[in-house]
Amino acid sequence: MNGAWLKVVDIWRLGIVDDKNISQAVVARLPRYYRYLGDLKDSGIERISSQDLSKLMKVTASQIRQDFNNFGGFGQQGYGYNVEYLYNEIAKILGLDKSYNLIIVGAGNLGQALANYMNFKRRGFIVKGIFDKNPVLYGKELRGIAVQPVENIERFVSENDIDIAVLTIPKEGAVKTAELLVKCDIRAIWNFAHVDLNVPERIVVENVHLSDSLMKLSYGIANQ
Ligand code: NAI
């Protein structure tokens, strides 16, 4: 790594750019950059110009440059981007250089599908516990993890250093469950329940609504 690269890292590490308000739109684009760079890295590609990355991702080269400028640039005139370096830096920005312990609350169709999706583990999201309120499910194993009663959540979270709770329960129970998770000092909630959660600001909430994506698709069809 030469001086120019180091400079970018130093700027980042020294916190000169990390208190800058990065727009949610940029943050929302980072996982896609990360995926493409991961694929390039896996195919043995060491560097890529912003033009080539732009063609590949169907995003303008200026958009790419603008996005990366939020974090100090990462590029080098006449060289382009070092794929592995950029991949690792985006991972750090996204917090993917660490691993996170998860619990899933709601072991129905969605909870089971998420528990069975192995790619999360590869990204550092480790499912540690699965909970439900239906006694019929207690003891049922999903990838070697037995479903437990919700009454165990509080103790389990405190004993297992849990960072994230995934809520895959109907909206009726979600607000109360979120209150319990706040009490347990959870750091983040990945909320699939169709209700907005009113939690303290320190807790990160990411709401997921697959139907929103479907509505975008239908908009696309309607405007074809
Ligand atoms: P499901 O009925 O198969 O599973 C729900 C599970 O949650 C059941 O096992 C039930 O016993 C458990 N449960 C209910 N209340 C609970 C509580 N207070 N504490 C612990 N466990 C509780 O339903 P499915 O298909 O898994 O969907 C789960 C929820 O996620 C539904 O409410 C659905 O509307 C929502 N959903 C959201 C999506 C999204 O994109 N945001 C997509 C699909 C479903």
PDB file of C-alpha atoms and ligand atoms in Angstrom:
ATOM      1  CA  MET A   1       0.000   0.000   0.000  1.00  0.00           C
ATOM      2  CA  ASN A   2       1.496   3.345  -0.936  1.00  0.00           C
ATOM      3  CA  GLY A   3       1.348   6.760   0.705  1.00  0.00           C
ATOM      4  CA  ALA A   4      -1.870   7.866  -0.975  1.00  0.00           C
ATOM      5  CA  TRP A   5      -3.760   4.871   0.338  1.00  0.00           C
ATOM      6  CA  LEU A   6      -2.359   5.303   3.813  1.00  0.00           C
ATOM      7  CA  LYS A   7      -3.405   8.913   3.802  1.00  0.00           C
ATOM      8  CA  VAL A   8      -7.022   7.976   3.223  1.00  0.00           C
ATOM      9  CA  VAL A   9      -6.925   5.410   6.007  1.00  0.00           C
ATOM     10  CA  ASP A  10      -5.271   7.864   8.364  1.00  0.00           C
ATOM     11  CA  ILE A  11      -7.850  10.530   7.651  1.00  0.00           C
ATOM     12  CA  TRP A  12     -10.563   8.002   8.390  1.00  0.00           C
ATOM     13  CA  ARG A  13      -8.918   6.610  11.521  1.00  0.00           C
ATOM     14  CA  LEU A  14      -8.172  10.056  12.906  1.00  0.00           C
ATOM     15  CA  GLY A  15     -11.866  10.750  12.718  1.00  0.00           C
ATOM     16  CA  ILE A  16     -11.497  13.739  10.433  1.00  0.00           C
ATOM     17  CA  VAL A  17     -14.295  12.541   8.213  1.00  0.00           C
ATOM     18  CA  ASP A  18     -16.250  10.193  10.447  1.00  0.00           C
ATOM     19  CA  ASP A  19     -18.253  12.873  12.203  1.00  0.00           C
ATOM     20  CA  LYS A  20     -19.481  14.122   8.846  1.00  0.00           C
ATOM     21  CA  ASN A  21     -23.172  13.539   8.317  1.00  0.00           C
ATOM     22  CA  ILE A  22     -23.326  10.853   5.686  1.00  0.00           C
ATOM     23  CA  SER A  23     -26.682  10.795   3.992  1.00  0.00           C
ATOM     24  CA  GLN A  24     -28.869   7.740   4.412  1.00  0.00           C
ATOM     25  CA  ALA A  25     -28.982   7.479   0.622  1.00  0.00           C
ATOM     26  CA  VAL A  26     -25.203   6.959   0.521  1.00  0.00           C
ATOM     27  CA  VAL A  27     -25.316   4.467   3.395  1.00  0.00           C
ATOM     28  CA  ALA A  28     -28.107   2.609   1.587  1.00  0.00           C
ATOM     29  CA  ARG A  29     -25.862   2.251  -1.483  1.00  0.00           C
ATOM     30  CA  LEU A  30     -22.837   0.915   0.418  1.00  0.00           C
ATOM     31  CA  PRO A  31     -24.034  -2.701   0.778  1.00  0.00           C
ATOM     32  CA  ARG A  32     -24.386  -2.902  -3.004  1.00  0.00           C
ATOM     33  CA  TYR A  33     -20.827  -1.592  -3.525  1.00  0.00           C
ATOM     34  CA  TYR A  34     -19.719  -4.097  -0.921  1.00  0.00           C
ATOM     35  CA  ARG A  35     -21.408  -6.993  -2.735  1.00  0.00           C
ATOM     36  CA  TYR A  36     -19.938  -6.066  -6.128  1.00  0.00           C
ATOM     37  CA  LEU A  37     -16.463  -5.532  -4.695  1.00  0.00           C
ATOM     38  CA  GLY A  38     -16.733  -8.884  -2.892  1.00  0.00           C
ATOM     39  CA  ASP A  39     -17.537 -10.589  -6.211  1.00  0.00           C
ATOM     40  CA  LEU A  40     -14.624  -8.798  -7.944  1.00  0.00           C
ATOM     41  CA  LYS A  41     -12.294  -9.783  -5.130  1.00  0.00           C
ATOM     42  CA  ASP A  42     -13.452 -13.406  -5.322  1.00  0.00           C
ATOM     43  CA  SER A  43     -12.736 -13.407  -9.067  1.00  0.00           C
ATOM     44  CA  GLY A  44      -9.177 -12.278  -8.400  1.00  0.00           C
ATOM     45  CA  ILE A  45      -9.574  -8.708  -9.701  1.00  0.00           C
ATOM     46  CA  GLU A  46      -7.187  -6.406  -7.869  1.00  0.00           C
ATOM     47  CA  ARG A  47      -8.136  -2.989  -9.161  1.00  0.00           C
ATOM     48  CA  ILE A  48     -10.928  -1.316 -11.050  1.00  0.00           C
ATOM     49  CA  SER A  49     -11.491   2.131 -12.513  1.00  0.00           C
ATOM     50  CA  SER A  50     -14.557   4.111 -11.526  1.00  0.00           C
ATOM     51  CA  GLN A  51     -15.679   3.856 -15.201  1.00  0.00           C
ATOM     52  CA  ASP A  52     -15.534   0.054 -15.151  1.00  0.00           C
ATOM     53  CA  LEU A  53     -17.210  -0.115 -11.768  1.00  0.00           C
ATOM     54  CA  SER A  54     -19.827   2.260 -13.113  1.00  0.00           C
ATOM     55  CA  LYS A  55     -20.522   0.041 -16.155  1.00  0.00           C
ATOM     56  CA  LEU A  56     -20.702  -3.049 -13.992  1.00  0.00           C
ATOM     57  CA  MET A  57     -23.032  -1.550 -11.423  1.00  0.00           C
ATOM     58  CA  LYS A  58     -25.018   0.654 -13.804  1.00  0.00           C
ATOM     59  CA  VAL A  59     -24.348   3.678 -11.607  1.00  0.00           C
ATOM     60  CA  THR A  60     -22.647   6.784 -13.024  1.00  0.00           C
ATOM     61  CA  ALA A  61     -18.901   7.102 -12.391  1.00  0.00           C
ATOM     62  CA  SER A  62     -19.517  10.504 -10.852  1.00  0.00           C
ATOM     63  CA  GLN A  63     -22.029   9.011  -8.424  1.00  0.00           C
ATOM     64  CA  ILE A  64     -19.417   6.445  -7.371  1.00  0.00           C
ATOM     65  CA  ARG A  65     -16.774   9.136  -6.903  1.00  0.00           C
ATOM     66  CA  GLN A  66     -19.197  11.313  -4.959  1.00  0.00           C
ATOM     67  CA  ASP A  67     -20.232   8.428  -2.732  1.00  0.00           C
ATOM     68  CA  PHE A  68     -16.650   7.443  -1.938  1.00  0.00           C
ATOM     69  CA  ASN A  69     -15.658  11.068  -1.387  1.00  0.00           C
ATOM     70  CA  ASN A  70     -17.865  11.017   1.692  1.00  0.00           C
ATOM     71  CA  PHE A  71     -15.272   8.774   3.250  1.00  0.00           C
ATOM     72  CA  GLY A  72     -12.129  10.403   1.965  1.00  0.00           C
ATOM     73  CA  GLY A  73     -12.106   9.086  -1.604  1.00  0.00           C
ATOM     74  CA  PHE A  74     -10.287   5.738  -1.667  1.00  0.00           C
ATOM     75  CA  GLY A  75      -9.303   6.252  -5.291  1.00  0.00           C
ATOM     76  CA  GLN A  76      -6.046   7.198  -6.913  1.00  0.00           C
ATOM     77  CA  GLN A  77      -5.666   9.212 -10.113  1.00  0.00           C
ATOM     78  CA  GLY A  78      -4.696   6.930 -12.987  1.00  0.00           C
ATOM     79  CA  TYR A  79      -4.982   3.810 -10.885  1.00  0.00           C
ATOM     80  CA  GLY A  80      -8.634   3.492  -9.963  1.00  0.00           C
ATOM     81  CA  TYR A  81      -9.679   1.615  -6.902  1.00  0.00           C
ATOM     82  CA  ASN A  82      -7.845  -1.142  -5.125  1.00  0.00           C
ATOM     83  CA  VAL A  83     -10.639  -3.714  -4.873  1.00  0.00           C
ATOM     84  CA  GLU A  84      -9.600  -5.501  -1.705  1.00  0.00           C
ATOM     85  CA  TYR A  85      -8.718  -2.304   0.098  1.00  0.00           C
ATOM     86  CA  LEU A  86     -12.016  -0.658  -0.831  1.00  0.00           C
ATOM     87  CA  TYR A  87     -13.924  -3.819   0.103  1.00  0.00           C
ATOM     88  CA  ASN A  88     -12.293  -3.865   3.540  1.00  0.00           C
ATOM     89  CA  GLU A  89     -12.813  -0.149   4.105  1.00  0.00           C
ATOM     90  CA  ILE A  90     -16.512  -0.355   3.221  1.00  0.00           C
ATOM     91  CA  ALA A  91     -16.772  -3.353   5.548  1.00  0.00           C
ATOM     92  CA  LYS A  92     -15.347  -1.197   8.345  1.00  0.00           C
ATOM     93  CA  ILE A  93     -17.731   1.649   7.571  1.00  0.00           C
ATOM     94  CA  LEU A  94     -20.645  -0.771   7.627  1.00  0.00           C
ATOM     95  CA  GLY A  95     -19.357  -2.303  10.848  1.00  0.00           C
ATOM     96  CA  LEU A  96     -18.839  -5.647   9.104  1.00  0.00           C
ATOM     97  CA  ASP A  97     -15.331  -6.054  10.448  1.00  0.00           C
ATOM     98  CA  LYS A  98     -16.915  -7.209  13.708  1.00  0.00           C
ATOM     99  CA  SER A  99     -19.362  -9.976  14.427  1.00  0.00           C
ATOM    100  CA  TYR A 100     -22.747  -9.591  16.069  1.00  0.00           C
ATOM    101  CA  ASN A 101     -24.795 -11.949  18.188  1.00  0.00           C
ATOM    102  CA  LEU A 102     -28.447 -12.213  17.268  1.00  0.00           C
ATOM    103  CA  ILE A 103     -31.626 -13.595  18.710  1.00  0.00           C
ATOM    104  CA  ILE A 104     -34.737 -14.253  16.673  1.00  0.00           C
ATOM    105  CA  VAL A 105     -38.085 -13.637  18.356  1.00  0.00           C
ATOM    106  CA  GLY A 106     -40.836 -15.479  16.502  1.00  0.00           C
ATOM    107  CA  ALA A 107     -40.036 -18.924  15.147  1.00  0.00           C
ATOM    108  CA  GLY A 108     -42.760 -19.028  12.507  1.00  0.00           C
ATOM    109  CA  ASN A 109     -42.268 -19.118   8.743  1.00  0.00           C
ATOM    110  CA  LEU A 110     -40.185 -15.962   8.546  1.00  0.00           C
ATOM    111  CA  GLY A 111     -38.162 -16.570  11.715  1.00  0.00           C
ATOM    112  CA  GLN A 112     -37.318 -20.082  10.539  1.00  0.00           C
ATOM    113  CA  ALA A 113     -36.372 -18.900   7.062  1.00  0.00           C
ATOM    114  CA  LEU A 114     -33.993 -16.308   8.531  1.00  0.00           C
ATOM    115  CA  ALA A 115     -32.547 -18.806  11.007  1.00  0.00           C
ATOM    116  CA  ASN A 116     -31.867 -21.172   8.112  1.00  0.00           C
ATOM    117  CA  TYR A 117     -30.182 -18.580   5.929  1.00  0.00           C
ATOM    118  CA  MET A 118     -26.510 -19.352   6.316  1.00  0.00           C
ATOM    119  CA  ASN A 119     -25.169 -16.264   4.573  1.00  0.00           C
ATOM    120  CA  PHE A 120     -25.770 -14.104   7.651  1.00  0.00           C
ATOM    121  CA  LYS A 121     -23.153 -16.116   9.524  1.00  0.00           C
ATOM    122  CA  ARG A 122     -20.663 -15.554   6.730  1.00  0.00           C
ATOM    123  CA  ARG A 123     -21.205 -11.803   7.187  1.00  0.00           C
ATOM    124  CA  GLY A 124     -20.655 -12.070  10.940  1.00  0.00           C
ATOM    125  CA  PHE A 125     -24.251 -12.176  12.145  1.00  0.00           C
ATOM    126  CA  ILE A 126     -24.421 -15.160  14.468  1.00  0.00           C
ATOM    127  CA  VAL A 127     -27.792 -16.508  15.544  1.00  0.00           C
ATOM    128  CA  LYS A 128     -27.428 -17.470  19.197  1.00  0.00           C
ATOM    129  CA  GLY A 129     -31.008 -17.987  20.314  1.00  0.00           C
ATOM    130  CA  ILE A 130     -34.535 -18.376  18.942  1.00  0.00           C
ATOM    131  CA  PHE A 131     -37.658 -17.635  20.967  1.00  0.00           C
ATOM    132  CA  ASP A 132     -41.376 -18.074  20.557  1.00  0.00           C
ATOM    133  CA  LYS A 133     -44.451 -17.956  22.719  1.00  0.00           C
ATOM    134  CA  ASN A 134     -45.968 -21.128  21.275  1.00  0.00           C
ATOM    135  CA  PRO A 135     -45.106 -24.132  23.495  1.00  0.00           C
ATOM    136  CA  VAL A 136     -45.523 -26.466  20.498  1.00  0.00           C
ATOM    137  CA  LEU A 137     -42.297 -25.002  19.096  1.00  0.00           C
ATOM    138  CA  TYR A 138     -40.181 -25.264  22.265  1.00  0.00           C
ATOM    139  CA  GLY A 139     -37.230 -27.555  21.675  1.00  0.00           C
ATOM    140  CA  LYS A 140     -37.632 -27.553  17.868  1.00  0.00           C
ATOM    141  CA  GLU A 141     -34.139 -27.226  16.421  1.00  0.00           C
ATOM    142  CA  LEU A 142     -33.216 -24.778  13.674  1.00  0.00           C
ATOM    143  CA  ARG A 143     -29.601 -25.164  12.576  1.00  0.00           C
ATOM    144  CA  GLY A 144     -28.836 -26.801  15.900  1.00  0.00           C
ATOM    145  CA  ILE A 145     -30.513 -24.098  18.002  1.00  0.00           C
ATOM    146  CA  ALA A 146     -33.546 -25.113  20.054  1.00  0.00           C
ATOM    147  CA  VAL A 147     -36.504 -22.723  20.210  1.00  0.00           C
ATOM    148  CA  GLN A 148     -37.000 -21.422  23.734  1.00  0.00           C
ATOM    149  CA  PRO A 149     -39.923 -19.778  25.531  1.00  0.00           C
ATOM    150  CA  VAL A 150     -39.979 -15.974  25.392  1.00  0.00           C
ATOM    151  CA  GLU A 151     -39.748 -15.947  29.183  1.00  0.00           C
ATOM    152  CA  ASN A 152     -36.056 -16.845  28.771  1.00  0.00           C
ATOM    153  CA  ILE A 153     -35.214 -13.790  26.640  1.00  0.00           C
ATOM    154  CA  GLU A 154     -34.093 -11.478  29.424  1.00  0.00           C
ATOM    155  CA  ARG A 155     -31.683 -13.916  31.029  1.00  0.00           C
ATOM    156  CA  PHE A 156     -30.411 -15.178  27.664  1.00  0.00           C
ATOM    157  CA  VAL A 157     -29.645 -11.686  26.364  1.00  0.00           C
ATOM    158  CA  SER A 158     -27.708 -10.729  29.470  1.00  0.00           C
ATOM    159  CA  GLU A 159     -25.749 -13.987  29.572  1.00  0.00           C
ATOM    160  CA  ASN A 160     -24.904 -14.227  25.873  1.00  0.00           C
ATOM    161  CA  ASP A 161     -23.814 -10.750  24.914  1.00  0.00           C
ATOM    162  CA  ILE A 162     -26.612 -10.306  22.385  1.00  0.00           C
ATOM    163  CA  ASP A 163     -26.387  -7.250  20.126  1.00  0.00           C
ATOM    164  CA  ILE A 164     -29.370  -7.593  17.810  1.00  0.00           C
ATOM    165  CA  ALA A 165     -32.922  -8.888  18.138  1.00  0.00           C
ATOM    166  CA  VAL A 166     -34.785  -9.904  15.009  1.00  0.00           C
ATOM    167  CA  LEU A 167     -38.523  -9.412  15.431  1.00  0.00           C
ATOM    168  CA  THR A 168     -40.510 -11.817  13.290  1.00  0.00           C
ATOM    169  CA  ILE A 169     -43.772 -11.728  15.194  1.00  0.00           C
ATOM    170  CA  PRO A 170     -47.151 -10.160  14.421  1.00  0.00           C
ATOM    171  CA  LYS A 171     -47.483  -6.466  15.203  1.00  0.00           C
ATOM    172  CA  GLU A 172     -49.790  -7.148  18.165  1.00  0.00           C
ATOM    173  CA  GLY A 173     -46.918  -8.508  20.259  1.00  0.00           C
ATOM    174  CA  ALA A 174     -44.100  -6.434  18.799  1.00  0.00           C
ATOM    175  CA  VAL A 175     -44.421  -3.282  20.895  1.00  0.00           C
ATOM    176  CA  LYS A 176     -44.383  -5.192  24.190  1.00  0.00           C
ATOM    177  CA  THR A 177     -41.491  -7.357  23.021  1.00  0.00           C
ATOM    178  CA  ALA A 178     -39.547  -4.257  21.997  1.00  0.00           C
ATOM    179  CA  GLU A 179     -40.105  -2.826  25.498  1.00  0.00           C
ATOM    180  CA  LEU A 180     -38.669  -5.999  26.979  1.00  0.00           C
ATOM    181  CA  LEU A 181     -35.670  -5.813  24.639  1.00  0.00           C
ATOM    182  CA  VAL A 182     -35.047  -2.198  25.669  1.00  0.00           C
ATOM    183  CA  LYS A 183     -35.027  -3.366  29.267  1.00  0.00           C
ATOM    184  CA  CYS A 184     -32.469  -6.021  28.289  1.00  0.00           C
ATOM    185  CA  ASP A 185     -30.249  -3.280  26.837  1.00  0.00           C
ATOM    186  CA  ILE A 186     -30.291  -4.673  23.324  1.00  0.00           C
ATOM    187  CA  ARG A 187     -28.290  -2.557  20.843  1.00  0.00           C
ATOM    188  CA  ALA A 188     -30.410  -2.986  17.757  1.00  0.00           C
ATOM    189  CA  ILE A 189     -33.700  -4.362  16.481  1.00  0.00           C
ATOM    190  CA  TRP A 190     -34.239  -5.727  12.989  1.00  0.00           C
ATOM    191  CA  ASN A 191     -37.972  -5.255  12.844  1.00  0.00           C
ATOM    192  CA  PHE A 192     -40.128  -7.252  10.444  1.00  0.00           C
ATOM    193  CA  ALA A 193     -43.337  -6.639  12.380  1.00  0.00           C
ATOM    194  CA  HIS A 194     -45.642  -4.202  10.633  1.00  0.00           C
ATOM    195  CA  VAL A 195     -45.552  -1.580  13.357  1.00  0.00           C
ATOM    196  CA  ASP A 196     -43.306   1.346  14.223  1.00  0.00           C
ATOM    197  CA  LEU A 197     -41.427   0.772  17.439  1.00  0.00           C
ATOM    198  CA  ASN A 198     -41.044   3.555  19.923  1.00  0.00           C
ATOM    199  CA  VAL A 199     -37.646   2.865  21.454  1.00  0.00           C
ATOM    200  CA  PRO A 200     -34.925   5.129  22.900  1.00  0.00           C
ATOM    201  CA  GLU A 201     -32.633   6.733  20.322  1.00  0.00           C
ATOM    202  CA  ARG A 202     -29.600   4.746  21.445  1.00  0.00           C
ATOM    203  CA  ILE A 203     -31.249   1.626  20.010  1.00  0.00           C
ATOM    204  CA  VAL A 204     -30.829   1.204  16.286  1.00  0.00           C
ATOM    205  CA  VAL A 205     -33.977   0.043  14.521  1.00  0.00           C
ATOM    206  CA  GLU A 206     -34.084  -1.131  10.935  1.00  0.00           C
ATOM    207  CA  ASN A 207     -37.601  -1.764   9.669  1.00  0.00           C
ATOM    208  CA  VAL A 208     -37.991  -4.232   6.849  1.00  0.00           C
ATOM    209  CA  HIS A 209     -41.109  -4.335   4.720  1.00  0.00           C
ATOM    210  CA  LEU A 210     -40.831  -6.745   1.822  1.00  0.00           C
ATOM    211  CA  SER A 211     -44.156  -5.471   0.524  1.00  0.00           C
ATOM    212  CA  ASP A 212     -42.585  -2.007   0.001  1.00  0.00           C
ATOM    213  CA  SER A 213     -40.151  -3.598  -2.410  1.00  0.00           C
ATOM    214  CA  LEU A 214     -43.023  -5.373  -4.129  1.00  0.00           C
ATOM    215  CA  MET A 215     -44.898  -2.078  -4.444  1.00  0.00           C
ATOM    216  CA  LYS A 216     -41.815  -0.545  -6.090  1.00  0.00           C
ATOM    217  CA  LEU A 217     -41.877  -3.471  -8.485  1.00  0.00           C
ATOM    218  CA  SER A 218     -45.529  -2.908  -9.253  1.00  0.00           C
ATOM    219  CA  TYR A 219     -44.821   0.795  -9.829  1.00  0.00           C
ATOM    220  CA  GLY A 220     -42.175  -0.310 -12.318  1.00  0.00           C
ATOM    221  CA  ILE A 221     -44.657  -2.547 -14.123  1.00  0.00           C
ATOM    222  CA  ALA A 222     -47.338   0.137 -14.089  1.00  0.00           C
ATOM    223  CA  ASN A 223     -44.894   2.604 -15.665  1.00  0.00           C
ATOM    224  CA  GLN A 224     -43.243   0.217 -18.111  1.00  0.00           C
TER     225      GLN A 224
HETATM  226  P1  NAI B   1     -46.070 -17.072  11.461  1.00  0.00           P
HETATM  227  O1  NAI B   1     -47.468 -17.042  11.949  1.00  0.00           O
HETATM  228  O2  NAI B   1     -45.589 -18.247  10.673  1.00  0.00           O
HETATM  229  O3  NAI B   1     -45.083 -16.938  12.716  1.00  0.00           O
HETATM  230  C1  NAI B   1     -45.243 -16.048  13.756  1.00  0.00           C
HETATM  231  C2  NAI B   1     -44.617 -16.680  14.992  1.00  0.00           C
HETATM  232  O4  NAI B   1     -44.529 -15.686  16.013  1.00  0.00           O
HETATM  233  C3  NAI B   1     -45.444 -17.818  15.550  1.00  0.00           C
HETATM  234  O5  NAI B   1     -44.634 -18.949  15.762  1.00  0.00           O
HETATM  235  C4  NAI B   1     -46.025 -17.272  16.845  1.00  0.00           C
HETATM  236  O6  NAI B   1     -46.189 -18.262  17.833  1.00  0.00           O
HETATM  237  C5  NAI B   1     -44.937 -16.276  17.231  1.00  0.00           C
HETATM  238  N1  NAI B   1     -45.379 -15.207  18.100  1.00  0.00           N
HETATM  239  C6  NAI B   1     -46.494 -14.478  18.014  1.00  0.00           C
HETATM  240  N2  NAI B   1     -46.502 -13.523  18.972  1.00  0.00           N
HETATM  241  C7  NAI B   1     -45.351 -13.667  19.668  1.00  0.00           C
HETATM  242  C8  NAI B   1     -44.779 -12.977  20.769  1.00  0.00           C
HETATM  243  N3  NAI B   1     -45.371 -11.935  21.324  1.00  0.00           N
HETATM  244  N4  NAI B   1     -43.577 -13.410  21.224  1.00  0.00           N
HETATM  245  C9  NAI B   1     -42.961 -14.461  20.643  1.00  0.00           C
HETATM  246  N5  NAI B   1     -43.458 -15.152  19.608  1.00  0.00           N
HETATM  247  C10 NAI B   1     -44.643 -14.752  19.119  1.00  0.00           C
HETATM  248  O7  NAI B   1     -45.860 -15.739  10.679  1.00  0.00           O
HETATM  249  P2  NAI B   1     -44.667 -15.371   9.686  1.00  0.00           P
HETATM  250  O8  NAI B   1     -45.061 -15.638   8.314  1.00  0.00           O
HETATM  251  O9  NAI B   1     -43.409 -15.950  10.211  1.00  0.00           O
HETATM  252  O10 NAI B   1     -44.624 -13.797   9.854  1.00  0.00           O
HETATM  253  C11 NAI B   1     -44.289 -13.227  11.114  1.00  0.00           C
HETATM  254  C12 NAI B   1     -44.698 -11.781  11.144  1.00  0.00           C
HETATM  255  O11 NAI B   1     -43.892 -11.060  10.267  1.00  0.00           O
HETATM  256  C13 NAI B   1     -46.138 -11.560  10.689  1.00  0.00           C
HETATM  257  O12 NAI B   1     -46.763 -10.686  11.586  1.00  0.00           O
HETATM  258  C14 NAI B   1     -46.053 -10.942   9.346  1.00  0.00           C
HETATM  259  O13 NAI B   1     -47.012  -9.935   9.159  1.00  0.00           O
HETATM  260  C15 NAI B   1     -44.693 -10.305   9.384  1.00  0.00           C
HETATM  261  N6  NAI B   1     -44.057 -10.338   8.076  1.00  0.00           N
HETATM  262  C16 NAI B   1     -43.377  -9.230   7.713  1.00  0.00           C
HETATM  263  C17 NAI B   1     -42.725  -9.181   6.541  1.00  0.00           C
HETATM  264  C18 NAI B   1     -41.970  -7.958   6.198  1.00  0.00           C
HETATM  265  O14 NAI B   1     -41.479  -7.831   5.089  1.00  0.00           O
HETATM  266  N7  NAI B   1     -41.839  -7.055   7.121  1.00  0.00           N
HETATM  267  C19 NAI B   1     -42.737 -10.300   5.587  1.00  0.00           C
HETATM  268  C20 NAI B   1     -43.446 -11.437   6.080  1.00  0.00           C
HETATM  269  C21 NAI B   1     -44.090 -11.433   7.291  1.00  0.00           C
END
